[in-house]
């Protein structure tokens, strides 16, 4: 598996990964279209300190993380951690999250945060195993009420060589 820094030409690949991952995770009858999935990924990449990392297997994108500045406080927000369902269970998400600290440090971030649905057990277990720390109590998502937990991570806290 190769992890590479992505750019504008990779937004469609990331959006399609997200569409398939969300459809499987949430039990949708149909996979969202590229037109439905693309705007969210594009919006996550607005700003000069935004970032997109792609996981490639045999040259094909199978996962990604994307994010950027969180408001004006200097923290990063990880908007997306997405792995295509065909690649679930192969360590793609872990490889992306282990590659993320170098990108965060390079972009001047000391802390990154994300939100994860508390019923996304696979995601929660991954974040906690990699040292992400719960911040506060779960809160209902503003649109549909599904509970979300905020997690934070400091790239400087990672083990040397990891």
PDB file of C-alpha atoms in Angstrom:
ATOM      1  CA  UNK A   1       0.000   0.000   0.000  1.00  0.00           C
ATOM      2  CA  UNK A   2       1.207   3.471  -0.861  1.00  0.00           C
ATOM      3  CA  UNK A   3       0.126   6.690   0.872  1.00  0.00           C
ATOM      4  CA  UNK A   4       0.362   9.821  -1.257  1.00  0.00           C
ATOM      5  CA  UNK A   5      -0.541  13.471  -0.928  1.00  0.00           C
ATOM      6  CA  UNK A   6      -3.542  14.253  -3.078  1.00  0.00           C
ATOM      7  CA  UNK A   7      -4.672  17.353  -4.862  1.00  0.00           C
ATOM      8  CA  UNK A   8      -7.600  18.723  -6.866  1.00  0.00           C
ATOM      9  CA  UNK A   9      -7.331  15.892  -9.406  1.00  0.00           C
ATOM     10  CA  UNK A  10      -8.000  13.365  -6.615  1.00  0.00           C
ATOM     11  CA  UNK A  11     -11.233  14.850  -5.257  1.00  0.00           C
ATOM     12  CA  UNK A  12     -13.484  12.666  -7.421  1.00  0.00           C
ATOM     13  CA  UNK A  13     -11.721   9.471  -6.308  1.00  0.00           C
ATOM     14  CA  UNK A  14     -12.048  10.501  -2.655  1.00  0.00           C
ATOM     15  CA  UNK A  15     -15.714  11.459  -3.060  1.00  0.00           C
ATOM     16  CA  UNK A  16     -16.558   8.111  -4.662  1.00  0.00           C
ATOM     17  CA  UNK A  17     -14.772   6.242  -1.869  1.00  0.00           C
ATOM     18  CA  UNK A  18     -16.804   8.230   0.646  1.00  0.00           C
ATOM     19  CA  UNK A  19     -20.077   7.558  -1.190  1.00  0.00           C
ATOM     20  CA  UNK A  20     -19.488   3.796  -1.172  1.00  0.00           C
ATOM     21  CA  UNK A  21     -18.244   3.733   2.436  1.00  0.00           C
ATOM     22  CA  UNK A  22     -21.197   5.722   3.793  1.00  0.00           C
ATOM     23  CA  UNK A  23     -23.708   3.682   1.804  1.00  0.00           C
ATOM     24  CA  UNK A  24     -22.341   0.453   3.294  1.00  0.00           C
ATOM     25  CA  UNK A  25     -21.834   1.825   6.817  1.00  0.00           C
ATOM     26  CA  UNK A  26     -25.297   3.358   7.036  1.00  0.00           C
ATOM     27  CA  UNK A  27     -27.197   0.731   5.024  1.00  0.00           C
ATOM     28  CA  UNK A  28     -28.309   2.943   2.129  1.00  0.00           C
ATOM     29  CA  UNK A  29     -30.192   1.228  -0.684  1.00  0.00           C
ATOM     30  CA  UNK A  30     -28.219   3.235  -3.247  1.00  0.00           C
ATOM     31  CA  UNK A  31     -24.713   4.675  -3.312  1.00  0.00           C
ATOM     32  CA  UNK A  32     -24.755   8.500  -3.427  1.00  0.00           C
ATOM     33  CA  UNK A  33     -23.729   9.929  -6.778  1.00  0.00           C
ATOM     34  CA  UNK A  34     -20.476  11.740  -7.404  1.00  0.00           C
ATOM     35  CA  UNK A  35     -22.482  14.960  -7.706  1.00  0.00           C
ATOM     36  CA  UNK A  36     -23.867  14.357  -4.203  1.00  0.00           C
ATOM     37  CA  UNK A  37     -20.570  13.328  -2.596  1.00  0.00           C
ATOM     38  CA  UNK A  38     -18.118  15.715  -4.273  1.00  0.00           C
ATOM     39  CA  UNK A  39     -19.158  19.066  -2.679  1.00  0.00           C
ATOM     40  CA  UNK A  40     -18.412  17.882   0.854  1.00  0.00           C
ATOM     41  CA  UNK A  41     -14.909  16.722  -0.015  1.00  0.00           C
ATOM     42  CA  UNK A  42     -14.265  19.916  -1.981  1.00  0.00           C
ATOM     43  CA  UNK A  43     -15.391  22.044   0.966  1.00  0.00           C
ATOM     44  CA  UNK A  44     -13.072  20.158   3.317  1.00  0.00           C
ATOM     45  CA  UNK A  45     -10.136  21.139   1.112  1.00  0.00           C
ATOM     46  CA  UNK A  46     -10.712  24.888   1.060  1.00  0.00           C
ATOM     47  CA  UNK A  47      -7.795  26.757   2.551  1.00  0.00           C
ATOM     48  CA  UNK A  48      -4.050  26.729   2.119  1.00  0.00           C
ATOM     49  CA  UNK A  49      -3.464  24.416   5.105  1.00  0.00           C
ATOM     50  CA  UNK A  50      -5.955  21.783   4.000  1.00  0.00           C
ATOM     51  CA  UNK A  51      -4.745  18.256   3.287  1.00  0.00           C
ATOM     52  CA  UNK A  52      -5.732  15.140   1.391  1.00  0.00           C
ATOM     53  CA  UNK A  53      -3.943  11.824   1.757  1.00  0.00           C
ATOM     54  CA  UNK A  54      -4.818   8.856  -0.439  1.00  0.00           C
ATOM     55  CA  UNK A  55      -4.121   5.175   0.122  1.00  0.00           C
ATOM     56  CA  UNK A  56      -3.351   3.357  -3.103  1.00  0.00           C
ATOM     57  CA  UNK A  57      -3.340  -0.364  -3.770  1.00  0.00           C
ATOM     58  CA  UNK A  58      -1.999  -1.359  -7.195  1.00  0.00           C
ATOM     59  CA  UNK A  59      -2.308   2.288  -8.226  1.00  0.00           C
ATOM     60  CA  UNK A  60      -6.022   2.490  -7.322  1.00  0.00           C
ATOM     61  CA  UNK A  61      -7.291   4.787  -4.548  1.00  0.00           C
ATOM     62  CA  UNK A  62      -8.946   2.707  -1.823  1.00  0.00           C
ATOM     63  CA  UNK A  63      -8.987   5.172   1.069  1.00  0.00           C
ATOM     64  CA  UNK A  64      -8.407   8.780   2.028  1.00  0.00           C
ATOM     65  CA  UNK A  65      -8.316  11.331   4.812  1.00  0.00           C
ATOM     66  CA  UNK A  66      -9.105  14.992   4.243  1.00  0.00           C
ATOM     67  CA  UNK A  67      -9.303  18.055   6.418  1.00  0.00           C
ATOM     68  CA  UNK A  68      -7.995  21.476   7.185  1.00  0.00           C
ATOM     69  CA  UNK A  69      -8.166  24.373   9.604  1.00  0.00           C
ATOM     70  CA  UNK A  70     -10.810  24.299  12.311  1.00  0.00           C
ATOM     71  CA  UNK A  71     -12.260  27.772  12.503  1.00  0.00           C
ATOM     72  CA  UNK A  72      -9.592  30.255  13.633  1.00  0.00           C
ATOM     73  CA  UNK A  73      -7.978  28.518  16.594  1.00  0.00           C
ATOM     74  CA  UNK A  74      -5.129  26.808  14.722  1.00  0.00           C
ATOM     75  CA  UNK A  75      -6.374  23.266  15.222  1.00  0.00           C
ATOM     76  CA  UNK A  76      -6.993  20.946  12.301  1.00  0.00           C
ATOM     77  CA  UNK A  77     -10.292  19.201  11.739  1.00  0.00           C
ATOM     78  CA  UNK A  78     -10.300  15.804  10.073  1.00  0.00           C
ATOM     79  CA  UNK A  79     -13.483  15.979   8.012  1.00  0.00           C
ATOM     80  CA  UNK A  80     -13.111  12.598   6.330  1.00  0.00           C
ATOM     81  CA  UNK A  81     -11.633   9.196   7.020  1.00  0.00           C
ATOM     82  CA  UNK A  82     -12.943   6.995   4.249  1.00  0.00           C
ATOM     83  CA  UNK A  83     -12.086   3.498   3.069  1.00  0.00           C
ATOM     84  CA  UNK A  84     -13.855   1.785   0.183  1.00  0.00           C
ATOM     85  CA  UNK A  85     -15.837  -1.186   1.557  1.00  0.00           C
ATOM     86  CA  UNK A  86     -13.956  -3.545  -0.771  1.00  0.00           C
ATOM     87  CA  UNK A  87     -10.791  -2.666   1.209  1.00  0.00           C
ATOM     88  CA  UNK A  88     -12.261  -2.845   4.719  1.00  0.00           C
ATOM     89  CA  UNK A  89     -10.249  -4.956   7.145  1.00  0.00           C
ATOM     90  CA  UNK A  90      -6.949  -4.551   5.308  1.00  0.00           C
ATOM     91  CA  UNK A  91      -5.434  -1.787   7.471  1.00  0.00           C
ATOM     92  CA  UNK A  92      -6.097   1.066   5.045  1.00  0.00           C
ATOM     93  CA  UNK A  93      -7.603   3.399   7.646  1.00  0.00           C
ATOM     94  CA  UNK A  94      -4.796   2.670  10.090  1.00  0.00           C
ATOM     95  CA  UNK A  95      -2.129   3.320   7.438  1.00  0.00           C
ATOM     96  CA  UNK A  96      -3.719   6.669   6.585  1.00  0.00           C
ATOM     97  CA  UNK A  97      -3.988   7.716  10.236  1.00  0.00           C
ATOM     98  CA  UNK A  98      -0.383   6.699  10.912  1.00  0.00           C
ATOM     99  CA  UNK A  99       0.756   8.823   7.934  1.00  0.00           C
ATOM    100  CA  UNK A 100      -1.316  11.818   9.041  1.00  0.00           C
ATOM    101  CA  UNK A 101       0.941  13.234  11.829  1.00  0.00           C
ATOM    102  CA  UNK A 102       3.755  14.166   9.432  1.00  0.00           C
ATOM    103  CA  UNK A 103       1.284  16.065   7.246  1.00  0.00           C
ATOM    104  CA  UNK A 104      -0.206  17.822  10.271  1.00  0.00           C
ATOM    105  CA  UNK A 105       3.212  18.883  11.573  1.00  0.00           C
ATOM    106  CA  UNK A 106       4.263  20.064   8.099  1.00  0.00           C
ATOM    107  CA  UNK A 107       1.091  22.179   7.912  1.00  0.00           C
ATOM    108  CA  UNK A 108       1.703  23.698  11.365  1.00  0.00           C
ATOM    109  CA  UNK A 109      -0.976  21.887  13.344  1.00  0.00           C
ATOM    110  CA  UNK A 110      -0.432  20.839  16.950  1.00  0.00           C
ATOM    111  CA  UNK A 111      -3.825  19.178  17.378  1.00  0.00           C
ATOM    112  CA  UNK A 112      -6.408  17.565  15.136  1.00  0.00           C
ATOM    113  CA  UNK A 113      -9.992  16.710  15.990  1.00  0.00           C
ATOM    114  CA  UNK A 114     -12.716  14.654  14.373  1.00  0.00           C
ATOM    115  CA  UNK A 115     -16.282  13.566  15.014  1.00  0.00           C
ATOM    116  CA  UNK A 116     -17.356   9.931  14.766  1.00  0.00           C
ATOM    117  CA  UNK A 117     -20.776   8.391  15.213  1.00  0.00           C
ATOM    118  CA  UNK A 118     -20.711   6.437  18.466  1.00  0.00           C
ATOM    119  CA  UNK A 119     -22.355   3.479  16.722  1.00  0.00           C
ATOM    120  CA  UNK A 120     -19.466   3.324  14.217  1.00  0.00           C
ATOM    121  CA  UNK A 121     -17.728   0.726  16.360  1.00  0.00           C
ATOM    122  CA  UNK A 122     -14.979  -0.005  13.809  1.00  0.00           C
ATOM    123  CA  UNK A 123     -14.031   3.676  13.641  1.00  0.00           C
ATOM    124  CA  UNK A 124     -14.203   4.233  17.392  1.00  0.00           C
ATOM    125  CA  UNK A 125     -11.989   1.210  18.105  1.00  0.00           C
ATOM    126  CA  UNK A 126      -9.445   2.336  15.498  1.00  0.00           C
ATOM    127  CA  UNK A 127      -9.189   5.902  16.838  1.00  0.00           C
ATOM    128  CA  UNK A 128      -8.863   4.765  20.429  1.00  0.00           C
ATOM    129  CA  UNK A 129      -6.257   2.113  19.564  1.00  0.00           C
ATOM    130  CA  UNK A 130      -4.176   4.779  17.804  1.00  0.00           C
ATOM    131  CA  UNK A 131      -4.240   7.157  20.768  1.00  0.00           C
ATOM    132  CA  UNK A 132      -7.090   9.512  19.928  1.00  0.00           C
ATOM    133  CA  UNK A 133      -8.691  10.903  23.107  1.00  0.00           C
ATOM    134  CA  UNK A 134     -12.407  11.525  23.709  1.00  0.00           C
ATOM    135  CA  UNK A 135     -13.292  15.184  24.147  1.00  0.00           C
ATOM    136  CA  UNK A 136     -16.500  15.818  26.091  1.00  0.00           C
ATOM    137  CA  UNK A 137     -19.665  13.783  25.866  1.00  0.00           C
ATOM    138  CA  UNK A 138     -21.392  12.536  22.734  1.00  0.00           C
ATOM    139  CA  UNK A 139     -23.796  15.027  21.166  1.00  0.00           C
ATOM    140  CA  UNK A 140     -26.670  14.540  18.718  1.00  0.00           C
ATOM    141  CA  UNK A 141     -25.908  15.328  15.092  1.00  0.00           C
ATOM    142  CA  UNK A 142     -27.782  18.563  14.235  1.00  0.00           C
ATOM    143  CA  UNK A 143     -29.630  17.089  11.231  1.00  0.00           C
ATOM    144  CA  UNK A 144     -30.689  13.606  12.320  1.00  0.00           C
ATOM    145  CA  UNK A 145     -29.851  13.215  16.003  1.00  0.00           C
ATOM    146  CA  UNK A 146     -27.413  10.303  15.661  1.00  0.00           C
ATOM    147  CA  UNK A 147     -24.862  10.594  18.491  1.00  0.00           C
ATOM    148  CA  UNK A 148     -21.360  11.790  17.615  1.00  0.00           C
ATOM    149  CA  UNK A 149     -18.243  11.752  19.786  1.00  0.00           C
ATOM    150  CA  UNK A 150     -15.427  14.261  19.355  1.00  0.00           C
ATOM    151  CA  UNK A 151     -11.869  12.900  19.477  1.00  0.00           C
ATOM    152  CA  UNK A 152      -8.555  14.764  19.519  1.00  0.00           C
ATOM    153  CA  UNK A 153      -5.017  13.762  18.665  1.00  0.00           C
ATOM    154  CA  UNK A 154      -1.689  15.541  18.989  1.00  0.00           C
ATOM    155  CA  UNK A 155       0.827  14.512  16.328  1.00  0.00           C
ATOM    156  CA  UNK A 156       3.688  15.328  18.727  1.00  0.00           C
ATOM    157  CA  UNK A 157       2.372  12.659  21.134  1.00  0.00           C
ATOM    158  CA  UNK A 158       2.913   9.768  18.743  1.00  0.00           C
ATOM    159  CA  UNK A 159       5.589   7.223  19.475  1.00  0.00           C
ATOM    160  CA  UNK A 160       8.922   7.905  17.721  1.00  0.00           C
ATOM    161  CA  UNK A 161       9.134   6.121  14.395  1.00  0.00           C
ATOM    162  CA  UNK A 162       5.375   5.530  14.191  1.00  0.00           C
TER     163      UNK A 162
END
